Amino acid sequence: MVNKWIEYLEQNKDQQLMKLKEFLKIPSVSALSKHKKDIHKAARWLSNELERIGMENVKVMETEGHPIVYADWIHADHKPTVLIYGHYDVQPVDPLHLWETPPFEPTVRDGKIFARGASDDKGQVFMHIKALEALLKTEGKLPINIKIIIEGEEEIGSPHLPKFIEENKELLQADVLVISDTGMIEKGKPSITYGLRGLTGLQIDIQGAKTDLHSGAYGGGVQNAAHALVQLLSTFHDEEGRIMVDGFYDNVLSITDEEKQAINALQLDDEKVRTELGVPELFGEPGYSFYERTSYRPTLEINGMYSGFQEEGIKTVLPNQASAKITCRLVPNQEPEQILELIKQHIEKHKPKGVTVKITPFDSGAPFVTPLNHPAIQAAGRAASKIYGTETAYIRSGGSIPIVADFAQILQVPIVLLGFSLDSENFHAPNEHFHLENFYKGMQTMCEYWNELAEIRFK
């Protein structure tokens, strides 16, 4: 027997697509001040839509930056409460000339909808709203309690959201937080992301003499800032790729047997990765696969270096300054501030002679993981498998979403990252798009998931 909400979703596909296009037409670019009115327009559009489908206590809540939209439905006695998070702001569209169709004129072709924000994150946010509508229209109620928070600053780092969460802890309290701003490991393969790496970064500035010097007159007699930088950077890794900062690995947790089973189930091929990248061999910490190195293990990477003469030809100069930018991807149990301090100590220990070294920290974010066997994770996997007709993949991402760790630390809530985008969908790039198959199946999956969660007793 087909569920009423599945029939409703199937019968209303045209309306769902029409409303999604309406949402995508709003150029809610958070990074550009000229779009401030559009940001507020998108917030109002969302609040109107949430009220229209039957959500309650709908508010557009102002912050020191862009507004946050909140709504809830809390009438499911003795059932779990889920907080849904998403964002309605989008990336700038440059370079505009590379778009095949205008970025804010949604266009459907080849089973995909093309527009800025289609995949990241308006399509996935709207998918949640339409799933709730389907349940409310067909059942007259929701199987669980729902709270929704949709912000307008994710694409600029969510600068005001942590304060908002802290000030509204009671309002936002829930049994589980669900976010659809991640992706699937491949087309047709639903995926639950149960962990993200954290991030910490810094810039190293090396100062030698008070000015650049003639290499003939001073070379060999004064420290070369470029030489000093290379010497210092070479101390961060051994020849096999291990990080040589004392204490860096001390708190890193081993990969569990359960996680190894999940990794093996993905059937990933390192040789395929090597071929696609066009490198003679893969490289990294010994004893781990490519996927393990890039998702389960911490890293320290040089992102950029600068020193000396950069133009065409040669200039016989001895540079007096050199700089490097470094970021570390961190795994659960590593603290960004502690890792930064260990790196500072390493730099002081290995500082080359004849120069001074300045360290400037960058933004950081903590890693996060929800245990793979958590009932909310497993319920999401069952729901996705039922709709997609295949086993769900359980993955940890090598990337970082700092606000996820903020939610976890402030609200002390397990987090399920159940996303439906694909790596090929050009989010943050021209011709961003969202596969409509995942838009429609995503709505069905969320309806199934809420019913699965209704049978779980938290705490």
Coordinates of C-alpha atoms in Angstrom, one line a residue, residues 8-9 104 133 141 167 235 273 310 326 355 375 381 408-409 432 440 448 457:
Y8 CA 0.7 13.6 -2.5
L9 CA 4.3 14.2 -3.5
F104 CA 18.7 33.6 -11.2
E133 CA 3.7 20.0 3.8
K141 CA -0.1 16.3 11.8
E167 CA 21.1 33.2 23.2
T235 CA 60.4 20.3 9.4
V273 CA 41.8 8.1 -7.8
Q310 CA 57.9 36.9 -9.1
I326 CA 49.0 26.6 6.4
V355 CA 65.4 35.9 11.0
P375 CA 19.8 5.4 16.5
G381 CA 20.1 5.0 6.8
A408 CA 27.1 20.2 18.8
Q409 CA 29.0 22.1 21.5
E432 CA 25.1 25.1 -10.4
Y440 CA 11.9 14.3 -5.3
E448 CA 10.1 8.3 5.8
R457 CA 13.0 7.0 22.4

